[in-house]
Short mmCIF file of N, CA and C in Angstrom, two decimals:
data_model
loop_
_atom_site.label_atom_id
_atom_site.label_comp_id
_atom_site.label_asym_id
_atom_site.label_seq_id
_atom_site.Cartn_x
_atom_site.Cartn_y
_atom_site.Cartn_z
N UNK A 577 -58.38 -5.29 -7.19
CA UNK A 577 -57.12 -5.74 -6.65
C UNK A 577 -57.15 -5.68 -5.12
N UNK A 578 -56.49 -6.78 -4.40
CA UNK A 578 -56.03 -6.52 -2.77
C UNK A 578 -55.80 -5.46 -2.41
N UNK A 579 -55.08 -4.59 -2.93
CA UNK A 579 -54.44 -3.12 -2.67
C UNK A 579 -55.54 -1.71 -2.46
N UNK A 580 -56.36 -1.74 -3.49
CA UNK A 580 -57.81 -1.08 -3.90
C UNK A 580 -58.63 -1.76 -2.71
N UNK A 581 -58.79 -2.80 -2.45
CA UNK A 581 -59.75 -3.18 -1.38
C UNK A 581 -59.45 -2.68 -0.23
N UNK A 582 -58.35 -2.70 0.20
CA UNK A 582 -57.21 -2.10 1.11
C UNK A 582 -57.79 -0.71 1.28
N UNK A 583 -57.69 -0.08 0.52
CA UNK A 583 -57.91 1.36 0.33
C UNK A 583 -58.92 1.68 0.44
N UNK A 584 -60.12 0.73 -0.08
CA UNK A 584 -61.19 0.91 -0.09
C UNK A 584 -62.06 1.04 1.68
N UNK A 585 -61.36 0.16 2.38
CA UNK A 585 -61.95 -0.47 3.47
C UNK A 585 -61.30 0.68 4.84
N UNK A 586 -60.23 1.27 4.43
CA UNK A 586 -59.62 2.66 4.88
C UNK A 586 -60.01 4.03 4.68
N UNK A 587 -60.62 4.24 3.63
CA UNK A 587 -61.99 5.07 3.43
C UNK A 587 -63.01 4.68 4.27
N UNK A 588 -63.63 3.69 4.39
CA UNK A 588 -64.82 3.44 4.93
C UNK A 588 -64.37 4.03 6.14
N UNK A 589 -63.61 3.31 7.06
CA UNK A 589 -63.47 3.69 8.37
C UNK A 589 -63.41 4.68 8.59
N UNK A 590 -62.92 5.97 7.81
CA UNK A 590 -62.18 6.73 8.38
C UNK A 590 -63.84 7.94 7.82
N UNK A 591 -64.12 7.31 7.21
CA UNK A 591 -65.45 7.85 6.37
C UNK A 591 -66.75 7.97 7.66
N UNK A 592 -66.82 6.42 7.84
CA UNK A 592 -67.94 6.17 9.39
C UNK A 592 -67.58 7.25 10.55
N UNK A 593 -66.02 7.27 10.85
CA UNK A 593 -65.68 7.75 12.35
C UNK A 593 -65.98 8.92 11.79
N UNK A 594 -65.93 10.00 10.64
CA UNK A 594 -66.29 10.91 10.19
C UNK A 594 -67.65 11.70 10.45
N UNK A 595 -68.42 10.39 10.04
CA UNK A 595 -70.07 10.50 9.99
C UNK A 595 -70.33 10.13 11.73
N UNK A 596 -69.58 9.75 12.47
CA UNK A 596 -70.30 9.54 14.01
C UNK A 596 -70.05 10.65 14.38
N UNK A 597 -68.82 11.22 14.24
CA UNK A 597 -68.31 12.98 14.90
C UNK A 597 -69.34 13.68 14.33
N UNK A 598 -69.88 14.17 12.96
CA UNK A 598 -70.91 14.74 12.27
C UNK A 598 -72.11 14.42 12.92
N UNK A 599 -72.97 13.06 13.43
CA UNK A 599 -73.85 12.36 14.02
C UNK A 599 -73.81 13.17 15.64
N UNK A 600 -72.78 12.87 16.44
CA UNK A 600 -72.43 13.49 17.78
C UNK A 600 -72.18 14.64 17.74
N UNK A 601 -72.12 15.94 16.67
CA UNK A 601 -71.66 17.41 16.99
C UNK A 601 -72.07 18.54 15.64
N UNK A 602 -72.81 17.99 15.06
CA UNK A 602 -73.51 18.77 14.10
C UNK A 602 -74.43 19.36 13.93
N UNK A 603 -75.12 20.89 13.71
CA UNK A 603 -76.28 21.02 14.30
C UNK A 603 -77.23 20.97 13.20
N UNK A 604 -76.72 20.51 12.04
CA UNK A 604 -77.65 19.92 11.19
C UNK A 604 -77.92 18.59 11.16
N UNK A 605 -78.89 17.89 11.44
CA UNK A 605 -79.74 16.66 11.43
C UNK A 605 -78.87 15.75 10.31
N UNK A 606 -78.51 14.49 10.18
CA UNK A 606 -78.14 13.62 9.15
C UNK A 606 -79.38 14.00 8.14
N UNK A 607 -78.54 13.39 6.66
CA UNK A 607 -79.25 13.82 5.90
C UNK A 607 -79.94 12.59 5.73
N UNK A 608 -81.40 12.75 4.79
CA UNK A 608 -81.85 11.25 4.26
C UNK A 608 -80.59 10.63 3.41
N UNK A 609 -80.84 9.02 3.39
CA UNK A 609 -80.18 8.48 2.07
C UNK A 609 -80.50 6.84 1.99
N UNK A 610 -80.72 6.44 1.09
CA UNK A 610 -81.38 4.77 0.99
C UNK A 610 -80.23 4.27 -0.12
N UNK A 611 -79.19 4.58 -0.35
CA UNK A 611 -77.99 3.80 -1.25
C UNK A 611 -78.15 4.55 -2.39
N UNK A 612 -78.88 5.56 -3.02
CA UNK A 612 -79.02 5.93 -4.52
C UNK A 612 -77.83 6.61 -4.63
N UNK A 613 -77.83 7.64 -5.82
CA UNK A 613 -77.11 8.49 -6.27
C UNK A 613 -76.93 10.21 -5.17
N UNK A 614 -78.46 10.14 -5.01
CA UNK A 614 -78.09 11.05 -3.88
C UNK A 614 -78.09 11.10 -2.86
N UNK A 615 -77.65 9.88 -2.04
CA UNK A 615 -77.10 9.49 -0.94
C UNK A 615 -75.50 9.82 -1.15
N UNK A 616 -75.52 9.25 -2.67
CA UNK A 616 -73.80 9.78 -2.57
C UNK A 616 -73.63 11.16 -1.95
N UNK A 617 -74.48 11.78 -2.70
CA UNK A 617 -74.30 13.46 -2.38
C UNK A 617 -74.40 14.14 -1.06
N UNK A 618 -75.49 13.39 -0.43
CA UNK A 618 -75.94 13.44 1.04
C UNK A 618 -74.76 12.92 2.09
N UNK A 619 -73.56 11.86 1.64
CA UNK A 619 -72.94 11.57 2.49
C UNK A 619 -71.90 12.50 2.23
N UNK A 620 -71.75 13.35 1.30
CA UNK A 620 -70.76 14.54 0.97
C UNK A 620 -70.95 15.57 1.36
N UNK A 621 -72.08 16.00 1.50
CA UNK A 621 -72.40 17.12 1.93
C UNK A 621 -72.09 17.24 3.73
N UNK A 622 -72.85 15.85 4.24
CA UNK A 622 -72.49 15.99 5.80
C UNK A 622 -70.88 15.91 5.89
N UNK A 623 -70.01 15.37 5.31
CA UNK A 623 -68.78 15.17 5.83
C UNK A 623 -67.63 16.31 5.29
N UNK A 624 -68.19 17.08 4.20
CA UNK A 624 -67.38 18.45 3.75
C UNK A 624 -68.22 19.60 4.27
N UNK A 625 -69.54 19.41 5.18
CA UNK A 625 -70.46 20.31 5.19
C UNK A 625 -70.86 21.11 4.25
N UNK A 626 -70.72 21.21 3.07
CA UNK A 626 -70.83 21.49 2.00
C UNK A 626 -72.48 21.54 1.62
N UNK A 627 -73.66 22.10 2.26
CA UNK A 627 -74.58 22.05 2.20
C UNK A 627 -75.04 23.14 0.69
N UNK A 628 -74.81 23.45 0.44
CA UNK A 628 -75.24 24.82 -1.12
C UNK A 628 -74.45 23.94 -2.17
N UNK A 629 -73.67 22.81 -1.74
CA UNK A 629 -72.85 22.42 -3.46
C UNK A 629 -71.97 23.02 -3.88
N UNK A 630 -71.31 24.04 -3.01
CA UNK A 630 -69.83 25.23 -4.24
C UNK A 630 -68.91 24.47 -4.13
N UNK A 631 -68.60 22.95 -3.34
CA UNK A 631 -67.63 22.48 -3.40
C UNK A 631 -66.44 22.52 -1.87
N UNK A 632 -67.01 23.74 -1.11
CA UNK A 632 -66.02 24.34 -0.34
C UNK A 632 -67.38 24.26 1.18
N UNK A 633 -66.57 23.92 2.62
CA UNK A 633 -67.11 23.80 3.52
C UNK A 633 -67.99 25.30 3.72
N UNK A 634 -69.23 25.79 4.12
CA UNK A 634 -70.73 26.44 4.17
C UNK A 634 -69.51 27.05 5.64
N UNK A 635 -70.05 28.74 5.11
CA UNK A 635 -69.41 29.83 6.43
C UNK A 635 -69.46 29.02 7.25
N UNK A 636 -69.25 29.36 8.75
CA UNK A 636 -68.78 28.88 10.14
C UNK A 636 -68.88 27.56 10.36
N UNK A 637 -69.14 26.82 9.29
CA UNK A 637 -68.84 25.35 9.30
C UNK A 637 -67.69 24.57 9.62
N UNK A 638 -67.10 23.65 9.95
CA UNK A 638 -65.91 22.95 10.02
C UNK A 638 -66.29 21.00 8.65
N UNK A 639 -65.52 21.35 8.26
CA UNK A 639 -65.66 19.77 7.52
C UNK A 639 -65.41 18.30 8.56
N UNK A 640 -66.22 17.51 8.32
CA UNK A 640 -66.21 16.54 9.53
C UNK A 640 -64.98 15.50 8.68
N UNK A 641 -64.22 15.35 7.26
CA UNK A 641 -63.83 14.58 6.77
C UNK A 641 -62.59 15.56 6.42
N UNK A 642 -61.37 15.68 6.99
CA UNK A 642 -60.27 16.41 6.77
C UNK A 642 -59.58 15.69 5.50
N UNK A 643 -59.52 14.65 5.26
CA UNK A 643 -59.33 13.89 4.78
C UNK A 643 -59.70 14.06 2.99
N UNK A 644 -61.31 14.52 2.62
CA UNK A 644 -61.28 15.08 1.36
C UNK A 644 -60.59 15.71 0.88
N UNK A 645 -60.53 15.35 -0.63
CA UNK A 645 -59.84 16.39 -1.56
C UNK A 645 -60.26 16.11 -3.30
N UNK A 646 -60.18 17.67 -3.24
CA UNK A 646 -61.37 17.59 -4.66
C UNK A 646 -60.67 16.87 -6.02
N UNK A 647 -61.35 16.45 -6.70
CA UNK A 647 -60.35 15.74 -7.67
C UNK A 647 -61.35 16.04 -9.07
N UNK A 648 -60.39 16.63 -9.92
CA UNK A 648 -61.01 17.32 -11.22
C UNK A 648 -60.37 16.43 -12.53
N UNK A 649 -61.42 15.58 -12.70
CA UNK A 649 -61.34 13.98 -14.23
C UNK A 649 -60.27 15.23 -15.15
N UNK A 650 -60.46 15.83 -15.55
CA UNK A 650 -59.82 16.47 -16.51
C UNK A 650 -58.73 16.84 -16.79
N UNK A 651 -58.32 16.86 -14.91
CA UNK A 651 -56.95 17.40 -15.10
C UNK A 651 -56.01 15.77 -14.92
N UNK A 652 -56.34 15.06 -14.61
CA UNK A 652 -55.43 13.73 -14.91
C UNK A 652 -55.10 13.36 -13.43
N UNK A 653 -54.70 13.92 -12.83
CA UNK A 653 -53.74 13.83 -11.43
C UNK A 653 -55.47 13.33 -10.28
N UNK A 654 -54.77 12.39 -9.88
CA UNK A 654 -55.58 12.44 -8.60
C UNK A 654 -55.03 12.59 -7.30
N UNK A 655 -55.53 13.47 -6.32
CA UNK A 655 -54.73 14.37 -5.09
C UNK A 655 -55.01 13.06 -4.04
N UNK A 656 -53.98 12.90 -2.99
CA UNK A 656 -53.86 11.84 -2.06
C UNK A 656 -54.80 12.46 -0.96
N UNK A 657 -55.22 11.33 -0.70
CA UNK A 657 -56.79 11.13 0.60
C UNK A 657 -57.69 10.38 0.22
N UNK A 658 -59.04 10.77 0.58
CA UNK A 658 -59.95 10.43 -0.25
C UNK A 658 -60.61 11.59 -0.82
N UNK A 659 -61.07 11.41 -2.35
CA UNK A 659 -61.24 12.42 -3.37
C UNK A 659 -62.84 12.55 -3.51
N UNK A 660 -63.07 13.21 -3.84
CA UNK A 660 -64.63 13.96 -3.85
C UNK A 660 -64.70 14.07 -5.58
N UNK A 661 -65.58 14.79 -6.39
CA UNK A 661 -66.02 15.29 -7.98
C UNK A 661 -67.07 15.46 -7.53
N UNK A 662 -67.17 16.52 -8.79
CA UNK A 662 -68.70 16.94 -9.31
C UNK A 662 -69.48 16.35 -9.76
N UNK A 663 -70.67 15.47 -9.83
CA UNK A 663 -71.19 15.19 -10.11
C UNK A 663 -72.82 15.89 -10.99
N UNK A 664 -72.92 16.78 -10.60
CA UNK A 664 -73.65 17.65 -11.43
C UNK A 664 -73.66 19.28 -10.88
N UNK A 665 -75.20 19.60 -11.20
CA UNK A 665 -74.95 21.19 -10.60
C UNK A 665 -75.28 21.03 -9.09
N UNK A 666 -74.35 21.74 -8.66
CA UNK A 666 -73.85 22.04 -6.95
C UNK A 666 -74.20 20.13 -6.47
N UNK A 667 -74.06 19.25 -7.12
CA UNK A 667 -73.48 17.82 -6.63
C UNK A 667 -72.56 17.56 -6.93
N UNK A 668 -72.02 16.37 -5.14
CA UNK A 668 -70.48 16.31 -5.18
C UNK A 668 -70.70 14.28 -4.54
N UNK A 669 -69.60 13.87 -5.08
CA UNK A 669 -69.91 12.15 -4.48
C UNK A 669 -68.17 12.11 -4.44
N UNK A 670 -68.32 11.22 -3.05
CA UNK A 670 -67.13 10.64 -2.77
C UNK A 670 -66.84 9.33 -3.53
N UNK A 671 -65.91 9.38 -4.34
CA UNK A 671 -65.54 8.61 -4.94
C UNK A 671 -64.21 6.94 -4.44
N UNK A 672 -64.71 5.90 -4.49
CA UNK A 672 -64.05 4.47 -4.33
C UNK A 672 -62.49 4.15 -4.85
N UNK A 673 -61.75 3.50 -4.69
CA UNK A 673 -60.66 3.24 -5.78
C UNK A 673 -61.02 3.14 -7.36
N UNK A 674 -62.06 2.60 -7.27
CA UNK A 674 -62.34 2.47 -8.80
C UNK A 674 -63.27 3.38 -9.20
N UNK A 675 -62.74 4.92 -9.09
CA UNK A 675 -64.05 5.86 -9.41
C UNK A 675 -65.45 5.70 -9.34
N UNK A 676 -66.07 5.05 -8.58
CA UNK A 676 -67.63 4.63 -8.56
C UNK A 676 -67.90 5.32 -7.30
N UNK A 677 -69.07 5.75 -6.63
CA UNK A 677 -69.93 6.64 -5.54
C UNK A 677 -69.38 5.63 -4.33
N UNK A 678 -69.22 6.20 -3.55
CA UNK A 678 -69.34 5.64 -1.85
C UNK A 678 -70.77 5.87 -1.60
N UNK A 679 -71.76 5.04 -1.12
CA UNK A 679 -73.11 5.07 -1.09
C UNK A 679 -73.42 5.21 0.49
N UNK A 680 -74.67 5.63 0.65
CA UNK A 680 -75.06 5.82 2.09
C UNK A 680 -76.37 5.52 2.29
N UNK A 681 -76.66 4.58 3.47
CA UNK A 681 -77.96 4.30 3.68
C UNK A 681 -78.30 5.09 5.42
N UNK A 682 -79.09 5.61 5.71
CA UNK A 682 -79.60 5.95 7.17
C UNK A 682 -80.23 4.48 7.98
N UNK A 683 -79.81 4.41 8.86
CA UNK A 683 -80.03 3.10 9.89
C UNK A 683 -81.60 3.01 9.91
N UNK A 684 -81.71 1.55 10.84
CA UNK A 684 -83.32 1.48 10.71
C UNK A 684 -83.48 1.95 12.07
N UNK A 685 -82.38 2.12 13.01
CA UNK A 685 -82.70 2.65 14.27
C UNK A 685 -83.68 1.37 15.24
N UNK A 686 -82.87 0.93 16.17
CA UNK A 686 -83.54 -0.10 17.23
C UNK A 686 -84.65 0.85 18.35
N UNK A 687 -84.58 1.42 18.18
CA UNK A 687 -85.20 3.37 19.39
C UNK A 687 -87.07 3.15 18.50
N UNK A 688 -86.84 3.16 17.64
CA UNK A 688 -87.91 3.53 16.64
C UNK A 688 -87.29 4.72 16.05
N UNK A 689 -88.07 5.36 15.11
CA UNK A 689 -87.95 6.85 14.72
C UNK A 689 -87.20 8.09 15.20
N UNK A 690 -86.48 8.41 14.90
CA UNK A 690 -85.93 9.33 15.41
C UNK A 690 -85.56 10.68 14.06
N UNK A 691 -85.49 11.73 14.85
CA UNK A 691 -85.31 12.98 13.95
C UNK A 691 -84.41 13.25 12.89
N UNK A 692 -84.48 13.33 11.40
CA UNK A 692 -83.55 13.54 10.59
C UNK A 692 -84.37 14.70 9.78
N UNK A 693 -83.36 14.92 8.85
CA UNK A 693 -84.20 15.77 7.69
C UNK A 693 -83.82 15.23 6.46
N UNK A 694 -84.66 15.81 5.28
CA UNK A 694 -84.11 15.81 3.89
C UNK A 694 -85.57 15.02 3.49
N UNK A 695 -85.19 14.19 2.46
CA UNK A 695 -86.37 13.46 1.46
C UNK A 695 -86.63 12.76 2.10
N UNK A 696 -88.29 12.48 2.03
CA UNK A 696 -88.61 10.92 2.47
C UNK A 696 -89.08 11.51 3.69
N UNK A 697 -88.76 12.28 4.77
CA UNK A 697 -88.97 12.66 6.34
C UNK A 697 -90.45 12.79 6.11
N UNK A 698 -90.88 12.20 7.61
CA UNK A 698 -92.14 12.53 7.47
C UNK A 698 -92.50 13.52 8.71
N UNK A 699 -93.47 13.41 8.76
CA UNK A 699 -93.89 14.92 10.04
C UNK A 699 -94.55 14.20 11.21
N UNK A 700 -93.79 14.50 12.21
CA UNK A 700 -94.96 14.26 13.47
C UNK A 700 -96.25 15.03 14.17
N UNK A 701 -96.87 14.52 15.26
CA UNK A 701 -97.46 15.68 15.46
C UNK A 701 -97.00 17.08 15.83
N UNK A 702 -95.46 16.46 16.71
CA UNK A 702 -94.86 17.80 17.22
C UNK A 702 -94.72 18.57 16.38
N UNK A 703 -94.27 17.73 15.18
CA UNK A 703 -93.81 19.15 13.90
C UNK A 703 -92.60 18.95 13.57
N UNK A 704 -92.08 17.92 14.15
CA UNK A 704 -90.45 17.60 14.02
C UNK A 704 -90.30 16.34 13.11
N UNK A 705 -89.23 16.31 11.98
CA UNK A 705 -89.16 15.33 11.35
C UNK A 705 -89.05 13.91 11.67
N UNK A 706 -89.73 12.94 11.26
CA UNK A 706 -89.03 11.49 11.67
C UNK A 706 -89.56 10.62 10.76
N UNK A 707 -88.00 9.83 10.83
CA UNK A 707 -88.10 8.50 9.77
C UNK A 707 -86.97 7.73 10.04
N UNK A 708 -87.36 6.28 10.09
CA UNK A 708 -86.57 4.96 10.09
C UNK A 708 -85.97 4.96 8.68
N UNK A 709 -84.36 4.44 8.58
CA UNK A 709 -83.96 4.07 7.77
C UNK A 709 -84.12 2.81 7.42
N UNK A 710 -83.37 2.60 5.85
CA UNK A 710 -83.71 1.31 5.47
C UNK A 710 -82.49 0.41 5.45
N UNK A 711 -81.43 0.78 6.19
CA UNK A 711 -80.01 0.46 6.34
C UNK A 711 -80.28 -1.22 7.15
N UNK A 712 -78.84 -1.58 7.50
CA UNK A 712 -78.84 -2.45 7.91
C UNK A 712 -78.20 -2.66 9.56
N UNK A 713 -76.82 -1.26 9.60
CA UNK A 713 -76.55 -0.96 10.73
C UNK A 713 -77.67 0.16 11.60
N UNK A 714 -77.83 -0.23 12.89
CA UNK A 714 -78.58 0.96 13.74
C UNK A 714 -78.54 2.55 13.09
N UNK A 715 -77.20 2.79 12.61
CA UNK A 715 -77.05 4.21 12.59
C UNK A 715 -76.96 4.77 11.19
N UNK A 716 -76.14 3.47 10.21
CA UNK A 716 -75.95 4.25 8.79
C UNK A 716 -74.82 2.84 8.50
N UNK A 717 -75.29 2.87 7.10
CA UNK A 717 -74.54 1.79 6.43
C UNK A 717 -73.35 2.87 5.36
N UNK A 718 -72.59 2.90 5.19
CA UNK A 718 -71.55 3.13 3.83
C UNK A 718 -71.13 2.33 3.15
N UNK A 719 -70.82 2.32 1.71
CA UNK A 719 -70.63 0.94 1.27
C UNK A 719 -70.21 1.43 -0.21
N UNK A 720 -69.39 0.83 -0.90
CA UNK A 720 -69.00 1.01 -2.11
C UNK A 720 -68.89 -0.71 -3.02
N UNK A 721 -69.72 -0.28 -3.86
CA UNK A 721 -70.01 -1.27 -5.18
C UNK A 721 -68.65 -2.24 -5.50
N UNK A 722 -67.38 -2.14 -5.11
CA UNK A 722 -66.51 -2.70 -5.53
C UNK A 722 -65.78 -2.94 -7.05
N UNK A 723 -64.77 -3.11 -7.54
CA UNK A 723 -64.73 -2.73 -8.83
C UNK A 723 -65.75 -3.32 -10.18
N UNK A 724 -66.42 -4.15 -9.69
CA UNK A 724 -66.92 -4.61 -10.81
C UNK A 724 -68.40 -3.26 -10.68
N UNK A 725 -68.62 -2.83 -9.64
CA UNK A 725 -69.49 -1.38 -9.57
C UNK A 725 -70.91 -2.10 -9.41
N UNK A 726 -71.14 -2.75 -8.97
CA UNK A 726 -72.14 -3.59 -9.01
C UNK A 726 -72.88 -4.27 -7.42
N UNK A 727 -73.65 -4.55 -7.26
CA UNK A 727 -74.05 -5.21 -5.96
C UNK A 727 -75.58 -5.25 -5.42
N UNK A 728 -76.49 -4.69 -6.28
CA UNK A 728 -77.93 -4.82 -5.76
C UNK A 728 -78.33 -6.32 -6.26
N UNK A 729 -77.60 -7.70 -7.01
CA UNK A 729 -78.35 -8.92 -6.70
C UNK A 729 -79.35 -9.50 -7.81
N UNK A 730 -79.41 -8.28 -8.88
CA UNK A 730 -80.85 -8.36 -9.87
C UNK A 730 -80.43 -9.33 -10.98
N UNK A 731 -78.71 -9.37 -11.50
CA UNK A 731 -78.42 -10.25 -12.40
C UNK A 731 -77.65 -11.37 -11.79
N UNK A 732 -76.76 -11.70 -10.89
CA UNK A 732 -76.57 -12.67 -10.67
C UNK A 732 -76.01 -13.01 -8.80
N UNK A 733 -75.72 -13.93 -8.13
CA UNK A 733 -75.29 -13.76 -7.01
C UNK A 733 -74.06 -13.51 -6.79
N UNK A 734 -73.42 -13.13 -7.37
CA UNK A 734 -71.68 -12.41 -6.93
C UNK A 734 -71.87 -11.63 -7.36
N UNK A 735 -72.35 -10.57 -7.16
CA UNK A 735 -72.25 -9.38 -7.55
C UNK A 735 -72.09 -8.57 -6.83
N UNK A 736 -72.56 -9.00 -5.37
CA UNK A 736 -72.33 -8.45 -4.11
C UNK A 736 -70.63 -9.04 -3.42
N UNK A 737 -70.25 -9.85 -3.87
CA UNK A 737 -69.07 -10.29 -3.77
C UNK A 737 -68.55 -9.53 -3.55
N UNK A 738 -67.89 -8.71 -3.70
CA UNK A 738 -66.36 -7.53 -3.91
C UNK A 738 -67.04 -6.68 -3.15
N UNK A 739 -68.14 -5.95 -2.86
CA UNK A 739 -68.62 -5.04 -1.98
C UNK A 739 -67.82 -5.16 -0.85
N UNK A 740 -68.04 -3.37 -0.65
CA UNK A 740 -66.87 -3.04 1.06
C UNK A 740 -67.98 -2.35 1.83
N UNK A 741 -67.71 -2.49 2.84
CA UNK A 741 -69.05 -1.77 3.77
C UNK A 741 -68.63 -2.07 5.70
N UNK A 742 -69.16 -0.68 5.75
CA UNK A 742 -69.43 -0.87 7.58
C UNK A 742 -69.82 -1.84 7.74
N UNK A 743 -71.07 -2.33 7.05
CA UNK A 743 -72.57 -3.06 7.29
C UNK A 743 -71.82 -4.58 8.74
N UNK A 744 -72.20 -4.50 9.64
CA UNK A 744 -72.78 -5.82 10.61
C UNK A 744 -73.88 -6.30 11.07
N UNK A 745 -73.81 -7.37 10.57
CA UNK A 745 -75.42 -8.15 10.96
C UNK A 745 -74.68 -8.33 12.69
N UNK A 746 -76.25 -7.87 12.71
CA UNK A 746 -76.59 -8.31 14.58
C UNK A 746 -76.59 -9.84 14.93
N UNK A 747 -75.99 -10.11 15.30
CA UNK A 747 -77.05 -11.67 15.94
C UNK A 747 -77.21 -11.69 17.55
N UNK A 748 -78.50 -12.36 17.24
CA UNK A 748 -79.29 -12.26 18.60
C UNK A 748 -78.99 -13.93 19.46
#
């Protein structure tokens, strides 16, 4: 629906300006993420700082996303903001209007390589992590499947249709 897209595209923003404050003042490195399942988790963890999974922002931490709030399928009620769940043990994914993952890709970076951590990082000589993302924006793509939950392209071409996302193509 218009309304859900609405909502959807008000998350994002408020999701990105989230992840640039986290990007500009965090002293943990962005995490890896290429759009999977645990990118969901990876974009939850940086924005509740929630690095161990209990659900609750990691001692002297501050949450970069004031805005979360936990939302438990069971109990029926969903709490106003944007809502977070469990997704397994000590995993948490920010959840869309239509209950589906908010996804996260790490930029491909115009610089070359630059320092992150998590999966995938590779090692330099210094000893310090680095790896290009496979995103589409410089810094980090976010993006949610849209209600039909769908959008990687494999069964038909609208499928990417309804998709919400930071994502801007450059033109040169």
């Amino acid at each position: 629906s218009k309304e859900a897209n609405g909502t959807a595209q008000m998350h994002l923003d408020k999701i990105a300006a989230a992840l640039n404050e986290y990007k500009a003042n965090a002293t943990t490195p962005m995490l890896w993420g290429n759009g999977d399942e645990a990118s969901a988790n990876a974009l939850y963890q940086m924005l509740n700082s929630d690095f161990d999974g209990d659900g609750n922002p990691d001692k002297g931490l501050t949450p970069y996303c004031k805005e979360l709030r936990y939302y438990d399928p069971e109990s029926g009620e969903k709490p106003e903001g944007i809502i977070y769940t469990n997704i397994g043990k000590n995993k948490h994914a920010i959840l869309d209007p239509w209950n589906n993952y908010y996804f996260y890709r790490l930029g491909y970076s115009l610089e070359g390589p630059k320092s992150y951590s998590g999966k995938g990082s590779k090692r330099s000589k210094g000893g310090s992590q680095t790896q290009k993302g496979k995103g589409i924006n410089v810094d980090f793509d976010i993006f949610s499947l849209g209600e039909d939950g769908l959008g990687d392209g494999r069964t038909n071409k609208d499928e990417n249709k309804d998709n919400i996302s930071n994502i801007k193509f450059l033109v040169k």
